JSON list of C-alpha atoms in Angstrom, two decimals:
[
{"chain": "A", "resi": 1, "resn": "UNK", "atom": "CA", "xyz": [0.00, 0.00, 0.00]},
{"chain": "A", "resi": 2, "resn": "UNK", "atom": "CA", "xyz": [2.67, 2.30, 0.70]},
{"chain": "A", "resi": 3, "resn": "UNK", "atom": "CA", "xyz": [4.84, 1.72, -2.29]},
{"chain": "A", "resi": 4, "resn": "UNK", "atom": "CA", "xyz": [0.99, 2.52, -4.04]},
{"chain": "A", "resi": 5, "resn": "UNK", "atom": "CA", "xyz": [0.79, 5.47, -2.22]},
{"chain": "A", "resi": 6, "resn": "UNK", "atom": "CA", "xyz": [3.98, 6.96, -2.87]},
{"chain": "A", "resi": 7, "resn": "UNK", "atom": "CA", "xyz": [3.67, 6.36, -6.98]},
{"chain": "A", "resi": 8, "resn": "UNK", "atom": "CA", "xyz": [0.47, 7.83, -6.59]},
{"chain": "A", "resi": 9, "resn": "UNK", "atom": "CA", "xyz": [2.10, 11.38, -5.34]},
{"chain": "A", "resi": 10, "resn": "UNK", "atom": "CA", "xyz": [5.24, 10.60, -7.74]},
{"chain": "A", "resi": 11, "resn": "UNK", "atom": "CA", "xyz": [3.04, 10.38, -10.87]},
{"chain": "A", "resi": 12, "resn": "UNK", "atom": "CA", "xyz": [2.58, 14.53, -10.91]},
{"chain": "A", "resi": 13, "resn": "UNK", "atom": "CA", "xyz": [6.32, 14.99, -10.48]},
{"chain": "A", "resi": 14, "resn": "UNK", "atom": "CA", "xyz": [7.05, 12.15, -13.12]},
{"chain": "A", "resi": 15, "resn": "UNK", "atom": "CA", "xyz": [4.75, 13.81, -15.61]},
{"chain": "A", "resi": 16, "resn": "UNK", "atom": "CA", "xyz": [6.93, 17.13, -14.84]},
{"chain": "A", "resi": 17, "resn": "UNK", "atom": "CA", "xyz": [9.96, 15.52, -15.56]},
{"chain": "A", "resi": 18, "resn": "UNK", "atom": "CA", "xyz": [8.78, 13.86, -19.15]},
{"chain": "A", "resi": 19, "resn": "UNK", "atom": "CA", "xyz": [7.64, 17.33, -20.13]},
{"chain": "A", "resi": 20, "resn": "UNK", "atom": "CA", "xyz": [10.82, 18.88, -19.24]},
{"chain": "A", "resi": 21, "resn": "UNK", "atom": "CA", "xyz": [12.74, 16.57, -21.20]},
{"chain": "A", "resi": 22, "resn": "UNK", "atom": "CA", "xyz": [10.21, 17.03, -23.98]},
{"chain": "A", "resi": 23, "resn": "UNK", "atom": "CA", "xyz": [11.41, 20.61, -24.30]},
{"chain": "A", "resi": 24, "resn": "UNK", "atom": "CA", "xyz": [15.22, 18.70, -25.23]},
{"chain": "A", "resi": 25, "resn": "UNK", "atom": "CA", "xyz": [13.55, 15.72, -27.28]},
{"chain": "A", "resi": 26, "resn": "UNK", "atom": "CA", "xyz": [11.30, 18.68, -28.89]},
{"chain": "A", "resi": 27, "resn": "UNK", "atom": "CA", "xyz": [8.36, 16.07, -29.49]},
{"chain": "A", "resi": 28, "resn": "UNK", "atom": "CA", "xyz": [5.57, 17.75, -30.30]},
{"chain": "A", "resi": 29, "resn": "UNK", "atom": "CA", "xyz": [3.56, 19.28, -33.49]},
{"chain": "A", "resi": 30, "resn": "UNK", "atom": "CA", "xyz": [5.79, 22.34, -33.56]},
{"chain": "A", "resi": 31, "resn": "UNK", "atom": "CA", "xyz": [6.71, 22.95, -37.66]},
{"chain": "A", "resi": 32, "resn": "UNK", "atom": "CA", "xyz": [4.78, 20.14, -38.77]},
{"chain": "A", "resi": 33, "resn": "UNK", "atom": "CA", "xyz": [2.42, 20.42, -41.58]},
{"chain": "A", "resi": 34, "resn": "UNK", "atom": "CA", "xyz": [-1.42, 19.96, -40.20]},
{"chain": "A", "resi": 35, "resn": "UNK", "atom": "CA", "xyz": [-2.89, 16.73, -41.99]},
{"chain": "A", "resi": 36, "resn": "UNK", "atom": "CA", "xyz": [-6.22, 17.68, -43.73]},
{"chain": "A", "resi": 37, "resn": "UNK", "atom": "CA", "xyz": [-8.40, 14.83, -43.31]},
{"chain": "A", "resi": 38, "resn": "UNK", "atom": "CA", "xyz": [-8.50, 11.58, -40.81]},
{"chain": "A", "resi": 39, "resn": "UNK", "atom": "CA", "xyz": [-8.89, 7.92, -41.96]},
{"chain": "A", "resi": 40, "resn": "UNK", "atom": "CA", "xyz": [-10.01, 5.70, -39.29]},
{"chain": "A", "resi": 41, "resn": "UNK", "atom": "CA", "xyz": [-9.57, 1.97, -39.52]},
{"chain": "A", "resi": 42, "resn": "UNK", "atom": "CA", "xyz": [-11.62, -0.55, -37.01]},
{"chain": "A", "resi": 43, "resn": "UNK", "atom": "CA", "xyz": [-10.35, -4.11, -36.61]},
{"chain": "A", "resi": 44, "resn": "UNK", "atom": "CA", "xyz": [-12.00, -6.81, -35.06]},
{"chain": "A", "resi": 45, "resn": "UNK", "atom": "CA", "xyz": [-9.53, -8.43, -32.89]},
{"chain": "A", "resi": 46, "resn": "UNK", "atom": "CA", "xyz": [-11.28, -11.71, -33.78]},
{"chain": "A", "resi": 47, "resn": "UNK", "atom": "CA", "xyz": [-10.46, -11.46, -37.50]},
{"chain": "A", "resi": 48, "resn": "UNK", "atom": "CA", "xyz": [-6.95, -12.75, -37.80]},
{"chain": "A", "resi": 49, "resn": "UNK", "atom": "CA", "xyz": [-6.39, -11.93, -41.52]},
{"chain": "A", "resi": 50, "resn": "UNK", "atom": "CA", "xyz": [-7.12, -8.16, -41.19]},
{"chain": "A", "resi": 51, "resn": "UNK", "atom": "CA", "xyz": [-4.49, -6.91, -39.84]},
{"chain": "A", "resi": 52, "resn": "UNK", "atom": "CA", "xyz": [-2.41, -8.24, -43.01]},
{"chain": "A", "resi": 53, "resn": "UNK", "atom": "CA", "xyz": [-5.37, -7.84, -45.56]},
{"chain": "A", "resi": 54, "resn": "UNK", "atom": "CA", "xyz": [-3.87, -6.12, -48.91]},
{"chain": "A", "resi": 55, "resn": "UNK", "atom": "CA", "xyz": [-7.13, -4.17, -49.20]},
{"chain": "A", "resi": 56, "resn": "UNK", "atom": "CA", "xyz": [-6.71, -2.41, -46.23]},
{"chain": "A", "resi": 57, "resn": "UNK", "atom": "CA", "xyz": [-7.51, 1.60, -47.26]},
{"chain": "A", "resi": 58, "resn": "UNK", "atom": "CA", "xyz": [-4.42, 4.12, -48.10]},
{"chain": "A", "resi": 59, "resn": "UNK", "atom": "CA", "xyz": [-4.85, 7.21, -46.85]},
{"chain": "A", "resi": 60, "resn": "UNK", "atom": "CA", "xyz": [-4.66, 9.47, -49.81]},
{"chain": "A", "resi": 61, "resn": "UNK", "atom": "CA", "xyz": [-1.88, 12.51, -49.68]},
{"chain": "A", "resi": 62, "resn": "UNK", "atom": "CA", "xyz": [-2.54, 15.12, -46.45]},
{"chain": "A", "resi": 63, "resn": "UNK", "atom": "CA", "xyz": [-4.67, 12.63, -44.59]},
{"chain": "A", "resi": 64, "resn": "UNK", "atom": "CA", "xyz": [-3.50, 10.63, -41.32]},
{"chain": "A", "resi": 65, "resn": "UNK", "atom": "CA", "xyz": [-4.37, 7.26, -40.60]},
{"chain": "A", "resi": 66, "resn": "UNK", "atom": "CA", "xyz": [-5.28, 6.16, -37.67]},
{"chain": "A", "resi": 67, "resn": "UNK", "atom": "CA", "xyz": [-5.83, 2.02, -36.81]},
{"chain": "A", "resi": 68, "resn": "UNK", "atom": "CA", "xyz": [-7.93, 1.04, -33.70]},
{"chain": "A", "resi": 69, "resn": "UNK", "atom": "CA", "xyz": [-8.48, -2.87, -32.43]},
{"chain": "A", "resi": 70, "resn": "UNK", "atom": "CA", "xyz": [-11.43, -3.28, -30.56]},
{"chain": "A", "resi": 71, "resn": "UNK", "atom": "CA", "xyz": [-12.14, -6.21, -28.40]},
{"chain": "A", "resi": 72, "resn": "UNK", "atom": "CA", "xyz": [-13.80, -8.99, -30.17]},
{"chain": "A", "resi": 73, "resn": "UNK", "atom": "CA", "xyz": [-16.05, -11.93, -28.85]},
{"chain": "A", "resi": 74, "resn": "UNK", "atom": "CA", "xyz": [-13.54, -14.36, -28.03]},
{"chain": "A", "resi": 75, "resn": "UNK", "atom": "CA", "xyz": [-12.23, -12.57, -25.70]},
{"chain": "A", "resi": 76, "resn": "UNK", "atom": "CA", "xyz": [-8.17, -13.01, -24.97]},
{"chain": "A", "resi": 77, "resn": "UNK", "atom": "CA", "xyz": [-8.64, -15.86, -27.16]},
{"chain": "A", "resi": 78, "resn": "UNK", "atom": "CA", "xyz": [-8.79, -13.46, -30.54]},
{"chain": "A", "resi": 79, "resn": "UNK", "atom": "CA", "xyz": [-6.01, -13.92, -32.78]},
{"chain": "A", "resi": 80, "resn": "UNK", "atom": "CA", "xyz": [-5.32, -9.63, -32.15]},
{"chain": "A", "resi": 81, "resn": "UNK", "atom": "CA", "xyz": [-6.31, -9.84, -28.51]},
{"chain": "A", "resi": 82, "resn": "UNK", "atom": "CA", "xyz": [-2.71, -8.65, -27.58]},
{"chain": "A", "resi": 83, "resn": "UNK", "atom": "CA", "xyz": [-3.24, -5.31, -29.33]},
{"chain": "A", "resi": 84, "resn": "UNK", "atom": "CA", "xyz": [-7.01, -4.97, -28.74]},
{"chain": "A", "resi": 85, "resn": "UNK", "atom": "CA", "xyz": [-8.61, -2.05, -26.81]},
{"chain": "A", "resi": 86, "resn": "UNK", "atom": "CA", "xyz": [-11.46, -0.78, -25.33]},
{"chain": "A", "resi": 87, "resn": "UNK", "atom": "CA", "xyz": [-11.10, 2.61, -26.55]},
{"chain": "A", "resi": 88, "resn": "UNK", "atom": "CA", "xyz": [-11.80, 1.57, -30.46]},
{"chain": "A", "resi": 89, "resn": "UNK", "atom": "CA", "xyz": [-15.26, 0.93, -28.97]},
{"chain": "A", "resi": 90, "resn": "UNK", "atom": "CA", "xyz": [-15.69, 3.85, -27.30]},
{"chain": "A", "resi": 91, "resn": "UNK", "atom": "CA", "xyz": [-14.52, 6.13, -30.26]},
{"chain": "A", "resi": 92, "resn": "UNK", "atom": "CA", "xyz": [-17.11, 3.78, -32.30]},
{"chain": "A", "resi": 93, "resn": "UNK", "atom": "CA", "xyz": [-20.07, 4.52, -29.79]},
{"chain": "A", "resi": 94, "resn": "UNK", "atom": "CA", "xyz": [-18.91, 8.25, -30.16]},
{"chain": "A", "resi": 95, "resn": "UNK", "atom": "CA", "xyz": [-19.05, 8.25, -34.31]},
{"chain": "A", "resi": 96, "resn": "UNK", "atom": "CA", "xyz": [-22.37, 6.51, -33.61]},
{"chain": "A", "resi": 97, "resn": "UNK", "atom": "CA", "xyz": [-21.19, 3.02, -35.22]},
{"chain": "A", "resi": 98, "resn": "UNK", "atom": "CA", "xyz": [-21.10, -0.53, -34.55]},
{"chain": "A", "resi": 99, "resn": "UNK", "atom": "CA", "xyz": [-18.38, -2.90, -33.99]},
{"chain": "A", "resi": 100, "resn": "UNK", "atom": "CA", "xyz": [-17.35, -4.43, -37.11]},
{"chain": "A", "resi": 101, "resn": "UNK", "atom": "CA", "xyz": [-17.74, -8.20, -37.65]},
{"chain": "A", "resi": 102, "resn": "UNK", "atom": "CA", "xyz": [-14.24, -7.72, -39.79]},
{"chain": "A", "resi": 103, "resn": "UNK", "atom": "CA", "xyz": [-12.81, -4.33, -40.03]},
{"chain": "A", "resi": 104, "resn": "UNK", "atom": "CA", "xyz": [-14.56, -0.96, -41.23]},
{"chain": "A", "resi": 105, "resn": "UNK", "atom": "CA", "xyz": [-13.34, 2.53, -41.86]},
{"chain": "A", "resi": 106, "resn": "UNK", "atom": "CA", "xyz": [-14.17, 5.90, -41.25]},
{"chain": "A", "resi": 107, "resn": "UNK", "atom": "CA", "xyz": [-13.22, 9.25, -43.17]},
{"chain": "A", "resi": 108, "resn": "UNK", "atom": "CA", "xyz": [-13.43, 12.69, -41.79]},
{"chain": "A", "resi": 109, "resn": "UNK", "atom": "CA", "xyz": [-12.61, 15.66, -43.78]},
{"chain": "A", "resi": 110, "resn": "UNK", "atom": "CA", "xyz": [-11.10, 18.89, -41.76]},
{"chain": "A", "resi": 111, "resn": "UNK", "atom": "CA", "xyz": [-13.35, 21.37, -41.65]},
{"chain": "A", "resi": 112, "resn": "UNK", "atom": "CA", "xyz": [-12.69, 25.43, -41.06]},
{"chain": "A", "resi": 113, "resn": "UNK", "atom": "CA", "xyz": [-16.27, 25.41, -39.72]},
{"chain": "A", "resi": 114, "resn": "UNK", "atom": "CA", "xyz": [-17.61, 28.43, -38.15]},
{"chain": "A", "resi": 115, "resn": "UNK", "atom": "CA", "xyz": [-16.28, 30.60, -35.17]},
{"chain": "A", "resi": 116, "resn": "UNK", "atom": "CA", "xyz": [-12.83, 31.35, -36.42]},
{"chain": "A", "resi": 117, "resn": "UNK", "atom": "CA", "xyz": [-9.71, 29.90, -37.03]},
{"chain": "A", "resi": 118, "resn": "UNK", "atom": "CA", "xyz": [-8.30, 27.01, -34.71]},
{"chain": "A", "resi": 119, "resn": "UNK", "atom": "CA", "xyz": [-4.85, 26.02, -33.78]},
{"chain": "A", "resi": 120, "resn": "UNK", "atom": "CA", "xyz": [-3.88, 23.09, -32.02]},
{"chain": "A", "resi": 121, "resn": "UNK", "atom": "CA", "xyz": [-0.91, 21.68, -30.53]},
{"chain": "A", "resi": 122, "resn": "UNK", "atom": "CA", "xyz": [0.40, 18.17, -29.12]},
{"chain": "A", "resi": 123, "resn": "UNK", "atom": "CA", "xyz": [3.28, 16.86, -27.11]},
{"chain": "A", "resi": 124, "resn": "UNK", "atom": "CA", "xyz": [4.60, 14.33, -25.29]},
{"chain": "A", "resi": 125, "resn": "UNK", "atom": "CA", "xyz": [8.01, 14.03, -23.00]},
{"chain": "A", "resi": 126, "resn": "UNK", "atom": "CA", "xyz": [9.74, 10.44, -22.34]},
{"chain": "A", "resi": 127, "resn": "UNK", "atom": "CA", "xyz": [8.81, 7.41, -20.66]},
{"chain": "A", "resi": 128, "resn": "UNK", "atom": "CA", "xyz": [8.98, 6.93, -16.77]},
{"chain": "A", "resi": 129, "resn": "UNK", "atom": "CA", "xyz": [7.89, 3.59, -15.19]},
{"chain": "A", "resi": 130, "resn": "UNK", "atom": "CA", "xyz": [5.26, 2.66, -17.68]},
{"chain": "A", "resi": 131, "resn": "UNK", "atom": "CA", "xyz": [3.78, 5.89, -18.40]},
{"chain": "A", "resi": 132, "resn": "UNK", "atom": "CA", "xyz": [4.46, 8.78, -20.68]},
{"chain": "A", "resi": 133, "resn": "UNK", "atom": "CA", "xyz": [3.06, 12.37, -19.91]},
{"chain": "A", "resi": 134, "resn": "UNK", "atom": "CA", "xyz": [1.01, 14.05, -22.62]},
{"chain": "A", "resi": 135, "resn": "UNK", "atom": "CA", "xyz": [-0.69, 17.12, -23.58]},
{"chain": "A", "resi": 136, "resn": "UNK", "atom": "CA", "xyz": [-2.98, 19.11, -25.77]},
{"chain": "A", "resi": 137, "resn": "UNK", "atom": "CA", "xyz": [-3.61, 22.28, -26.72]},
{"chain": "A", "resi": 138, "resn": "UNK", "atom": "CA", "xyz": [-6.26, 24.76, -28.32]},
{"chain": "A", "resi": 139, "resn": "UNK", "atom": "CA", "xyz": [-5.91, 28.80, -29.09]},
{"chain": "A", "resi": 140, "resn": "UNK", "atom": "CA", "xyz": [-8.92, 30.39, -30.72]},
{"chain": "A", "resi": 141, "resn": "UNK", "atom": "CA", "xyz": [-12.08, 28.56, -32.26]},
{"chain": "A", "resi": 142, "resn": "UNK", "atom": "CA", "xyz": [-14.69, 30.66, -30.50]},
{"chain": "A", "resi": 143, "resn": "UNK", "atom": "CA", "xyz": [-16.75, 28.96, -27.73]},
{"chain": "A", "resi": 144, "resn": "UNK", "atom": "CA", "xyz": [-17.51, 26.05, -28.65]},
{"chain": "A", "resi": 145, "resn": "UNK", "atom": "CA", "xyz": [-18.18, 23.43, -27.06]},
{"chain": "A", "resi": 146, "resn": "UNK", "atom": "CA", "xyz": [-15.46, 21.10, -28.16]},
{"chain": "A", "resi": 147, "resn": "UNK", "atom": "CA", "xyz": [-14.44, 17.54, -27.62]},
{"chain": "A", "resi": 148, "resn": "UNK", "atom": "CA", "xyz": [-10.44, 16.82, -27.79]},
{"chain": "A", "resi": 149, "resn": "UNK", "atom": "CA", "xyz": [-9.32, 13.29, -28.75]},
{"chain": "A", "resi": 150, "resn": "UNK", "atom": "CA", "xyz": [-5.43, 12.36, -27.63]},
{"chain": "A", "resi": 151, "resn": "UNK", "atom": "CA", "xyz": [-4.44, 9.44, -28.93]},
{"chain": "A", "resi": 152, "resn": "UNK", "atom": "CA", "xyz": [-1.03, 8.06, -28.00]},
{"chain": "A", "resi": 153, "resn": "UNK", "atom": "CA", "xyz": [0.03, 5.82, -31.06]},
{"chain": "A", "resi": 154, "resn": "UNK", "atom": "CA", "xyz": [2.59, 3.04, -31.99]},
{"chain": "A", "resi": 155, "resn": "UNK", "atom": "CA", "xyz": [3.77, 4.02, -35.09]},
{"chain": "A", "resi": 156, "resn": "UNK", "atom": "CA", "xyz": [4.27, 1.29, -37.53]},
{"chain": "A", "resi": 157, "resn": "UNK", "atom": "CA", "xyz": [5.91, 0.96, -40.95]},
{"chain": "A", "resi": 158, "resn": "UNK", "atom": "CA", "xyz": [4.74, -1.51, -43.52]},
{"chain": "A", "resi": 159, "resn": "UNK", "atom": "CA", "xyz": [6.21, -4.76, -43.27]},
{"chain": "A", "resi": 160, "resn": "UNK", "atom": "CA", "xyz": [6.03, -4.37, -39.68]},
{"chain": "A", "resi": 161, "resn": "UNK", "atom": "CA", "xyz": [4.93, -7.16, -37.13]},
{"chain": "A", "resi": 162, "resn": "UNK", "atom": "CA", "xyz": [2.61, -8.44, -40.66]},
{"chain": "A", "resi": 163, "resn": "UNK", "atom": "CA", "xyz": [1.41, -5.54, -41.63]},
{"chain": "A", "resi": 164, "resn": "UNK", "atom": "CA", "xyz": [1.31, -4.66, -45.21]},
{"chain": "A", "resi": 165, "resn": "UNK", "atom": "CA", "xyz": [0.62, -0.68, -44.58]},
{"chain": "A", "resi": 166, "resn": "UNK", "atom": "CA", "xyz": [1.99, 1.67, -42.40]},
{"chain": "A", "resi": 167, "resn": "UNK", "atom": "CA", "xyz": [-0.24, 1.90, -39.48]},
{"chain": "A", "resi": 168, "resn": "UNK", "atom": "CA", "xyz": [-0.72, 4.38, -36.10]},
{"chain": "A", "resi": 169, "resn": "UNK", "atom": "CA", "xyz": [-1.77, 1.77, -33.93]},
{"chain": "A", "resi": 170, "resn": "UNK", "atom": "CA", "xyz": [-3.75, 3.14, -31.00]},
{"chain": "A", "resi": 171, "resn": "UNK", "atom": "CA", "xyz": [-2.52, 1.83, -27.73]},
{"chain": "A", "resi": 172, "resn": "UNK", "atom": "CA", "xyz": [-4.35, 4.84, -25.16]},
{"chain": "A", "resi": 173, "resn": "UNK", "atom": "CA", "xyz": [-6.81, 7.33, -26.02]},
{"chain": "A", "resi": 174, "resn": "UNK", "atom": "CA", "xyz": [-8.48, 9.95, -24.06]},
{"chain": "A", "resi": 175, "resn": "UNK", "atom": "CA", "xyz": [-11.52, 12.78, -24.68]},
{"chain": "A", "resi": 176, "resn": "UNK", "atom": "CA", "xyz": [-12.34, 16.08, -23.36]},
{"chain": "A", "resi": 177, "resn": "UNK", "atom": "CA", "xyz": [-14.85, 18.38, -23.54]},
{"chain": "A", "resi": 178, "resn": "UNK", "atom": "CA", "xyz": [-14.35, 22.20, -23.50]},
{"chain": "A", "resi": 179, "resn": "UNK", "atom": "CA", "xyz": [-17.15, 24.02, -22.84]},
{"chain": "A", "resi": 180, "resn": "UNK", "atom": "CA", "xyz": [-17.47, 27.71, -22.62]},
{"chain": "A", "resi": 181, "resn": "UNK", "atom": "CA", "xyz": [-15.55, 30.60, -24.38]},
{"chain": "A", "resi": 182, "resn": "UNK", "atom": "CA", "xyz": [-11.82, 30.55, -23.93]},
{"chain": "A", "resi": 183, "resn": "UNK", "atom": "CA", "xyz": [-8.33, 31.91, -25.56]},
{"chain": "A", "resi": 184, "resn": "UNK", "atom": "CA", "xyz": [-6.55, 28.66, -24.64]},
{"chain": "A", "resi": 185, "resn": "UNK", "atom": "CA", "xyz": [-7.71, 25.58, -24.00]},
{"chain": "A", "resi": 186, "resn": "UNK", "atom": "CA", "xyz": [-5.46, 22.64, -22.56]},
{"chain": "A", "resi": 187, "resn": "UNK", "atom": "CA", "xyz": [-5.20, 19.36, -21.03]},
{"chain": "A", "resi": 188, "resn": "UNK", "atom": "CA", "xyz": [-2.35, 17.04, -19.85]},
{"chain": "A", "resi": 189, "resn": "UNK", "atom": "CA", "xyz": [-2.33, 13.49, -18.62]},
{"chain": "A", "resi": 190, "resn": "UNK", "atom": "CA", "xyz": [0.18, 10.79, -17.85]},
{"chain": "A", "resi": 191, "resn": "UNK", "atom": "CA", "xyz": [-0.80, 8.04, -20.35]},
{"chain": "A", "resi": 192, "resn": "UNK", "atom": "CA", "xyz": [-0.01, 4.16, -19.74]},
{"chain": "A", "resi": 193, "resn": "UNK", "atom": "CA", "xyz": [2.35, 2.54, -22.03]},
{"chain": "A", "resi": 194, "resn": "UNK", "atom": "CA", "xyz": [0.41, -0.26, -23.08]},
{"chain": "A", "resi": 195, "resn": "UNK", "atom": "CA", "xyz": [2.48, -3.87, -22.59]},
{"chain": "A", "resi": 196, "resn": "UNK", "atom": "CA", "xyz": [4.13, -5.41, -25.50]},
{"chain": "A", "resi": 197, "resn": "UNK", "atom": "CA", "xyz": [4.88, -1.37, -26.83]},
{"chain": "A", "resi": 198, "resn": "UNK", "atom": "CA", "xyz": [8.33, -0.39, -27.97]},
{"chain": "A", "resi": 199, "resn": "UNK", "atom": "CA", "xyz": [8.59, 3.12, -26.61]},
{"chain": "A", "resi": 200, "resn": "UNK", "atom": "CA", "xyz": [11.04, 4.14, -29.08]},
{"chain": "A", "resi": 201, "resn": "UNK", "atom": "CA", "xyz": [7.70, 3.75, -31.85]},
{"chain": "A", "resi": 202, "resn": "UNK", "atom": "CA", "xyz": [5.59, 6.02, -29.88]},
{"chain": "A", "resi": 203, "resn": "UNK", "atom": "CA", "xyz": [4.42, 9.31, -30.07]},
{"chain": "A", "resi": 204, "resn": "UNK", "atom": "CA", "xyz": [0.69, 11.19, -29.92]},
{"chain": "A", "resi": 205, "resn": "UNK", "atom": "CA", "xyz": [-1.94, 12.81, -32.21]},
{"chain": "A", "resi": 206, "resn": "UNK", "atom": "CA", "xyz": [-4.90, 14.23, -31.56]},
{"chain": "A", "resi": 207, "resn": "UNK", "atom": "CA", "xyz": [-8.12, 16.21, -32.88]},
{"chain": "A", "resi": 208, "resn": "UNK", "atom": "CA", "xyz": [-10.60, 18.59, -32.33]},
{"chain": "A", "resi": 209, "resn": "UNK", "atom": "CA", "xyz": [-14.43, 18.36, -33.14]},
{"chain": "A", "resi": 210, "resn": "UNK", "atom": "CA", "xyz": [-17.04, 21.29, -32.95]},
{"chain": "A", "resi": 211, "resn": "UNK", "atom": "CA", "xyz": [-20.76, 20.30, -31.62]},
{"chain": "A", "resi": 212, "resn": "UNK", "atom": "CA", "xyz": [-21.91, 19.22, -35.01]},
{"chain": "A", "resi": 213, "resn": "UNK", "atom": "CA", "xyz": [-18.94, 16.51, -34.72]},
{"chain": "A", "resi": 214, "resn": "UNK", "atom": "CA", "xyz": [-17.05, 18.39, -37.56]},
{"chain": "A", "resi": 215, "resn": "UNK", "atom": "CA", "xyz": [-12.72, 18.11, -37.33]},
{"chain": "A", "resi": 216, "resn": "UNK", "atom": "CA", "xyz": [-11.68, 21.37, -36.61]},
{"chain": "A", "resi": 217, "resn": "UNK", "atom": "CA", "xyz": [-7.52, 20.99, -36.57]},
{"chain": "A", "resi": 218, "resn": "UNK", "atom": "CA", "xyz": [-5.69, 17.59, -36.38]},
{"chain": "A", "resi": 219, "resn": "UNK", "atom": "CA", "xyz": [-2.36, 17.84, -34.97]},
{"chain": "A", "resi": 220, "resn": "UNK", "atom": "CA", "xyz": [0.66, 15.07, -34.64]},
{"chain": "A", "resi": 221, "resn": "UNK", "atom": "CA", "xyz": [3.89, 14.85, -33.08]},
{"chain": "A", "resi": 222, "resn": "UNK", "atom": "CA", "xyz": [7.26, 14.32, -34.11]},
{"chain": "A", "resi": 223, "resn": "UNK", "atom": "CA", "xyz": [10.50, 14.20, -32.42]},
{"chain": "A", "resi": 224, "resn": "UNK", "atom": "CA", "xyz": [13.39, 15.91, -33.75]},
{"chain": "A", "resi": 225, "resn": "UNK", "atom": "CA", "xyz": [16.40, 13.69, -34.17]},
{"chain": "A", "resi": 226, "resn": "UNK", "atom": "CA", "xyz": [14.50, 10.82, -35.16]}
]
């Protein structure tokens, strides 16, 4: 209990820390080019062959893909169960969809959308004892509401652990919703390293939708020096 107890208080000053050295690793969104459009792939953790299928969707130039396992009925027995999670249902639920049998996708097209211009901003700092601190950030857009989505992703080149595309697999996710007028808006959260995840392959991105559910501003980060 007291070894609990004292990670507990540690996490705030651990999440300090990985920011800190984020301002050396300089991964964040900083100078990078804002992707216009999202592609969302679902896979069914219980289809084995989707995850290698060749007719996976590319996303087309500008647009940044984003690959979510969900859970499937067999439980830990799926063939993907190692790389499922419950957030690809929950982002489902929130897009108002259904868990595929297979694998589905989703496209979302950025959208300047009324009450000004947007920017956004995301970063991350280093890992410390399983968790990596993350954060995201909003100037302008009017006032809203908003919902945030942080995703912290495993970035994965084709021909990669069987895959035959380059994939942003999903491994923690978070929303938040800003209400209310404000010049900045901004959250940050220590985000668990899923297991099986090289760290070195990691880094976040993240979105912003208006109340009709239209993408204001993605954002994604990159780390200098890699």
């Amino acid at each position: 209990m007291n070894r609990l107890i004292s990670f507990i208080f540690a996490l705030p000053l651990a999440l300090s820390c990985t920011l800190a050295a984020n301002a050396q690793s300089s991964c964040s969104s900083d100078g990078t080019r804002q992707p216009t459009a999202l592609l969302e792939r679902f896979i069914n953790a219980d289809c084995e062959t989707c995850w290698a299928d060749k007719q996976t969707p590319e996303p087309a130039s500008g647009t940044l893909a984003i690959d979510w396992v969900t859970p499937g009925l067999r439980g830990d027995d799926a063939p993907l169960s190692a790389v499922a999670a419950l957030d690809g249902g929950w982002r489902l639920e929130a897009l108002g969809k259904s868990v595929p049998a297979r694998s589905s996708s989703v496209f979302s097209q950025r959208s300047a959308g009324t009450g000004g211009a947007l920017k956004l901003r995301v970063a991350h700092g280093l890992p410390v004892n399983d968790y990596i601190g993350t954060s995201i950030e909003m100037r302008g857009g009017g006032s809203g509401p908003f919902t945030a989505w942080l995703l912290l992703v495993e970035s994965l080149p084709a021909g990669t652990e069987g895959t035959v595309v380059d994939r942003n697999l999903v491994r923690n996710a978070f929303s938040v919703e800003w209400k209310g007028a404000a010049a900045k808006r901004y959250e940050i959260r220590p985000m668990r390293i899923a297991e099986g995840t090289k760290p070195s392959r990691l880094r976040v991105v993240g979105w912003v939708q208006d109340a009709q559910g239209k993408v204001r501003a993605i954002a994604q980060s990159h780390c200098s020096g890699k």
